[in-house]
PDB file of C-alpha atoms in Angstrom:
ATOM      1  CA  ALA S   1      -0.042   0.063   0.190  1.00  0.00           C
ATOM      2  CA  TYR S   2       1.315   3.599  -0.861  1.00  0.00           C
ATOM      3  CA  ASP S   3       0.421   6.637   1.152  1.00  0.00           C
ATOM      4  CA  PRO S   4       0.937   9.742  -1.254  1.00  0.00           C
ATOM      5  CA  ALA S   5       0.570  12.012   1.560  1.00  0.00           C
ATOM      6  CA  SER S   6       4.098  10.894   3.357  1.00  0.00           C
ATOM      7  CA  ASN S   7       5.275   9.220   0.341  1.00  0.00           C
ATOM      8  CA  THR S   8       5.569   5.833   2.425  1.00  0.00           C
ATOM      9  CA  LEU S   9       5.176   2.355   1.031  1.00  0.00           C
ATOM     10  CA  TYR S  10       3.708  -0.411   3.671  1.00  0.00           C
ATOM     11  CA  TRP S  11       3.901  -4.141   3.208  1.00  0.00           C
ATOM     12  CA  ASN S  12       3.568  -7.323   5.226  1.00  0.00           C
ATOM     13  CA  ASN S  13       5.143 -10.295   5.797  1.00  0.00           C
ATOM     14  CA  GLY S  14       2.649 -12.764   7.622  1.00  0.00           C
ATOM     15  CA  ALA S  15       1.536 -10.802  10.687  1.00  0.00           C
ATOM     16  CA  ASN S  16       4.357  -8.211  10.642  1.00  0.00           C
ATOM     17  CA  LEU S  17       3.714  -4.469   8.962  1.00  0.00           C
ATOM     18  CA  PHE S  18       7.045  -3.187   7.459  1.00  0.00           C
ATOM     19  CA  SER S  19       7.152   0.739   5.882  1.00  0.00           C
ATOM     20  CA  SER S  20       9.601   2.380   4.167  1.00  0.00           C
ATOM     21  CA  PRO S  21       9.928   6.044   2.633  1.00  0.00           C
ATOM     22  CA  PHE S  22       9.016   5.087  -1.065  1.00  0.00           C
ATOM     23  CA  GLY S  23      12.576   5.818  -3.225  1.00  0.00           C
ATOM     24  CA  ALA S  24      15.332   3.665  -5.489  1.00  0.00           C
ATOM     25  CA  THR S  25      16.243   2.497  -2.583  1.00  0.00           C
ATOM     26  CA  LEU S  26      13.979   1.108   0.344  1.00  0.00           C
ATOM     27  CA  THR S  27      14.823   1.236   4.044  1.00  0.00           C
ATOM     28  CA  PRO S  28      12.814  -1.260   5.956  1.00  0.00           C
ATOM     29  CA  SER S  29      11.399   0.017   9.397  1.00  0.00           C
ATOM     30  CA  ALA S  30      11.453  -3.170  11.812  1.00  0.00           C
ATOM     31  CA  ALA S  31       8.654  -5.163  12.084  1.00  0.00           C
ATOM     32  CA  LEU S  32       5.501  -4.114  13.987  1.00  0.00           C
ATOM     33  CA  PRO S  33       3.468  -7.218  14.787  1.00  0.00           C
ATOM     34  CA  MET S  34      -0.236  -6.599  13.794  1.00  0.00           C
ATOM     35  CA  THR S  35      -3.330  -7.812  16.241  1.00  0.00           C
ATOM     36  CA  PHE S  36      -6.703  -7.732  15.814  1.00  0.00           C
ATOM     37  CA  ASN S  37      -8.915  -8.111  19.427  1.00  0.00           C
ATOM     38  CA  GLY S  38      -5.511  -8.848  21.047  1.00  0.00           C
ATOM     39  CA  ALA S  39      -4.452 -11.558  18.715  1.00  0.00           C
ATOM     40  CA  SER S  40      -1.709 -12.021  15.737  1.00  0.00           C
ATOM     41  CA  VAL S  41      -3.373 -11.625  12.281  1.00  0.00           C
ATOM     42  CA  ASN S  42      -2.120 -11.541   8.770  1.00  0.00           C
ATOM     43  CA  PHE S  43      -3.260 -10.047   5.749  1.00  0.00           C
ATOM     44  CA  VAL S  44      -3.425 -10.628   2.115  1.00  0.00           C
ATOM     45  CA  ALA S  45      -3.872  -7.426   0.745  1.00  0.00           C
ATOM     46  CA  LEU S  46      -3.291  -3.946   1.829  1.00  0.00           C
ATOM     47  CA  ALA S  47      -4.243  -0.505   0.640  1.00  0.00           C
ATOM     48  CA  TRP S  48      -4.270   2.972   1.287  1.00  0.00           C
ATOM     49  CA  ARG S  49      -7.179   5.311   1.589  1.00  0.00           C
ATOM     50  CA  ASN S  50      -7.930   8.679   3.312  1.00  0.00           C
ATOM     51  CA  GLY S  51      -5.177   8.415   5.388  1.00  0.00           C
ATOM     52  CA  LYS S  52      -5.879   4.993   6.608  1.00  0.00           C
ATOM     53  CA  LEU S  53      -4.402   1.599   5.902  1.00  0.00           C
ATOM     54  CA  LEU S  54      -6.705  -0.957   4.731  1.00  0.00           C
ATOM     55  CA  GLY S  55      -6.244  -4.871   4.530  1.00  0.00           C
ATOM     56  CA  THR S  56      -8.449  -8.156   3.554  1.00  0.00           C
ATOM     57  CA  ARG S  57      -8.044 -11.573   5.029  1.00  0.00           C
ATOM     58  CA  ASN S  58      -8.746 -14.664   3.280  1.00  0.00           C
ATOM     59  CA  ILE S  59      -9.406 -16.794   6.393  1.00  0.00           C
ATOM     60  CA  THR S  60     -11.130 -16.869   9.824  1.00  0.00           C
ATOM     61  CA  THR S  61     -13.423 -13.471   9.569  1.00  0.00           C
ATOM     62  CA  GLU S  62     -13.088 -12.660   5.843  1.00  0.00           C
ATOM     63  CA  ALA S  63     -13.530  -8.563   5.818  1.00  0.00           C
ATOM     64  CA  VAL S  64     -11.776  -5.452   5.265  1.00  0.00           C
ATOM     65  CA  TYR S  65     -10.118  -4.127   8.285  1.00  0.00           C
ATOM     66  CA  GLU S  66      -8.292  -0.754   9.146  1.00  0.00           C
ATOM     67  CA  ILE S  67      -4.930  -1.193  10.609  1.00  0.00           C
ATOM     68  CA  ASP S  68      -3.079   1.464  12.741  1.00  0.00           C
ATOM     69  CA  PRO S  69       0.100   1.867  11.147  1.00  0.00           C
ATOM     70  CA  ALA S  70       1.507   3.376  14.379  1.00  0.00           C
ATOM     71  CA  THR S  71       0.099   0.635  16.583  1.00  0.00           C
ATOM     72  CA  GLY S  72      -0.448  -2.358  13.988  1.00  0.00           C
ATOM     73  CA  VAL S  73      -3.768  -2.784  15.672  1.00  0.00           C
ATOM     74  CA  ALA S  74      -6.728  -3.461  13.271  1.00  0.00           C
ATOM     75  CA  THR S  75     -10.440  -3.239  13.393  1.00  0.00           C
ATOM     76  CA  GLN S  76     -13.230  -4.566  11.007  1.00  0.00           C
ATOM     77  CA  VAL S  77     -14.629  -2.198   8.740  1.00  0.00           C
ATOM     78  CA  TYR S  78     -16.908  -4.328   6.496  1.00  0.00           C
ATOM     79  CA  VAL S  79     -17.159  -7.950   7.180  1.00  0.00           C
ATOM     80  CA  TYR S  80     -18.366  -9.599   3.630  1.00  0.00           C
ATOM     81  CA  PRO S  81     -19.512 -12.789   2.639  1.00  0.00           C
ATOM     82  CA  THR S  82     -16.862 -15.604   3.057  1.00  0.00           C
ATOM     83  CA  THR S  83     -17.201 -16.935  -0.636  1.00  0.00           C
ATOM     84  CA  PHE S  84     -15.224 -13.712  -1.905  1.00  0.00           C
ATOM     85  CA  ASP S  85     -12.139 -14.397  -0.972  1.00  0.00           C
ATOM     86  CA  PHE S  86     -10.657 -10.872  -1.746  1.00  0.00           C
ATOM     87  CA  GLY S  87      -6.800 -11.442  -2.200  1.00  0.00           C
ATOM     88  CA  GLY S  88      -5.914  -8.161  -3.813  1.00  0.00           C
ATOM     89  CA  LEU S  89      -6.922  -4.791  -2.921  1.00  0.00           C
ATOM     90  CA  ASP S  90      -6.521  -1.301  -4.154  1.00  0.00           C
ATOM     91  CA  VAL S  91      -7.887   2.379  -4.222  1.00  0.00           C
ATOM     92  CA  ASP S  92      -8.517   4.937  -6.732  1.00  0.00           C
ATOM     93  CA  GLN S  93      -6.637   7.922  -5.010  1.00  0.00           C
ATOM     94  CA  THR S  94      -9.035  10.549  -7.035  1.00  0.00           C
ATOM     95  CA  ASN S  95     -12.206   9.491  -5.709  1.00  0.00           C
ATOM     96  CA  GLY S  96     -11.532   6.884  -3.054  1.00  0.00           C
ATOM     97  CA  ARG S  97     -13.375   4.060  -4.550  1.00  0.00           C
ATOM     98  CA  LEU S  98     -11.834   0.581  -2.966  1.00  0.00           C
ATOM     99  CA  PHE S  99     -11.454  -2.328  -5.386  1.00  0.00           C
ATOM    100  CA  GLY S 100     -11.056  -6.086  -4.471  1.00  0.00           C
ATOM    101  CA  LEU S 101     -10.092  -9.314  -6.604  1.00  0.00           C
ATOM    102  CA  SER S 102     -11.632 -12.010  -5.977  1.00  0.00           C
ATOM    103  CA  ASP S 103     -10.687 -15.573  -6.940  1.00  0.00           C
ATOM    104  CA  SER S 104     -14.019 -17.764  -5.775  1.00  0.00           C
ATOM    105  CA  ALA S 105     -17.500 -15.335  -6.034  1.00  0.00           C
ATOM    106  CA  PRO S 106     -20.155 -16.238  -4.600  1.00  0.00           C
ATOM    107  CA  ALA S 107     -22.709 -18.315  -6.465  1.00  0.00           C
ATOM    108  CA  GLY S 108     -24.602 -16.405  -9.427  1.00  0.00           C
ATOM    109  CA  SER S 109     -21.539 -14.165  -9.628  1.00  0.00           C
ATOM    110  CA  VAL S 110     -18.129 -14.634 -11.289  1.00  0.00           C
ATOM    111  CA  ARG S 111     -14.083 -14.024 -10.547  1.00  0.00           C
ATOM    112  CA  GLY S 112     -12.759 -10.547 -11.063  1.00  0.00           C
ATOM    113  CA  LEU S 113     -12.747  -7.255  -9.875  1.00  0.00           C
ATOM    114  CA  TYR S 114     -15.325  -5.887  -7.411  1.00  0.00           C
ATOM    115  CA  GLU S 115     -15.890  -2.509  -6.221  1.00  0.00           C
ATOM    116  CA  ILE S 116     -16.245  -2.602  -2.188  1.00  0.00           C
ATOM    117  CA  ASP S 117     -18.610  -0.080  -0.432  1.00  0.00           C
ATOM    118  CA  THR S 118     -17.281  -0.458   3.296  1.00  0.00           C
ATOM    119  CA  THR S 119     -20.151   2.595   4.072  1.00  0.00           C
ATOM    120  CA  ALA S 120     -22.795   0.632   2.309  1.00  0.00           C
ATOM    121  CA  GLN S 121     -21.588  -2.764   3.138  1.00  0.00           C
ATOM    122  CA  THR S 122     -21.456  -3.713  -0.402  1.00  0.00           C
ATOM    123  CA  THR S 123     -19.887  -5.512  -3.161  1.00  0.00           C
ATOM    124  CA  THR S 124     -20.608  -4.714  -6.842  1.00  0.00           C
ATOM    125  CA  PHE S 125     -19.095  -6.297  -9.828  1.00  0.00           C
ATOM    126  CA  ILE S 126     -17.105  -4.368 -12.270  1.00  0.00           C
ATOM    127  CA  SER S 127     -15.620  -6.965 -14.502  1.00  0.00           C
ATOM    128  CA  GLY S 128     -14.490 -10.673 -14.758  1.00  0.00           C
ATOM    129  CA  TYR S 129     -10.992 -11.875 -15.435  1.00  0.00           C
ATOM    130  CA  PRO S 130      -9.289 -11.972 -18.866  1.00  0.00           C
ATOM    131  CA  GLY S 131      -9.836 -15.134 -20.858  1.00  0.00           C
ATOM    132  CA  THR S 132      -8.974 -18.389 -18.647  1.00  0.00           C
ATOM    133  CA  GLU S 133      -7.401 -16.430 -16.150  1.00  0.00           C
ATOM    134  CA  SER S 134      -8.808 -17.201 -12.795  1.00  0.00           C
ATOM    135  CA  ASP S 135      -5.920 -15.340 -10.297  1.00  0.00           C
TER     136      ASP S 135
END
């Protein structure tokens, strides 16, 4: 995830969050453990929106989480159906829209790109994967 206001790049390795000023050479921060309800937690995708780090999980409670980049503490923002399995996450920085890639969409839906509306607590299909791609 990239924070354009501070020129900071965020990534995780399992349950540890790292950051670095974005540039030709990255200088990773010390590992910051991420937690949810006091337990260690990992994320499969990260994105930055409106000054907040967001993440998705594809195990346990599948949801969009807001992660405090200073403490690593996560809170649930939107619990979506587990059949979505969002493994990719990005934000349109011009309008704040959040998008996720689903490898296994709910019955009646297809794998592909969805808009995730955390305020309305909805997902909207945008486009399927091209050709025979599945991930």
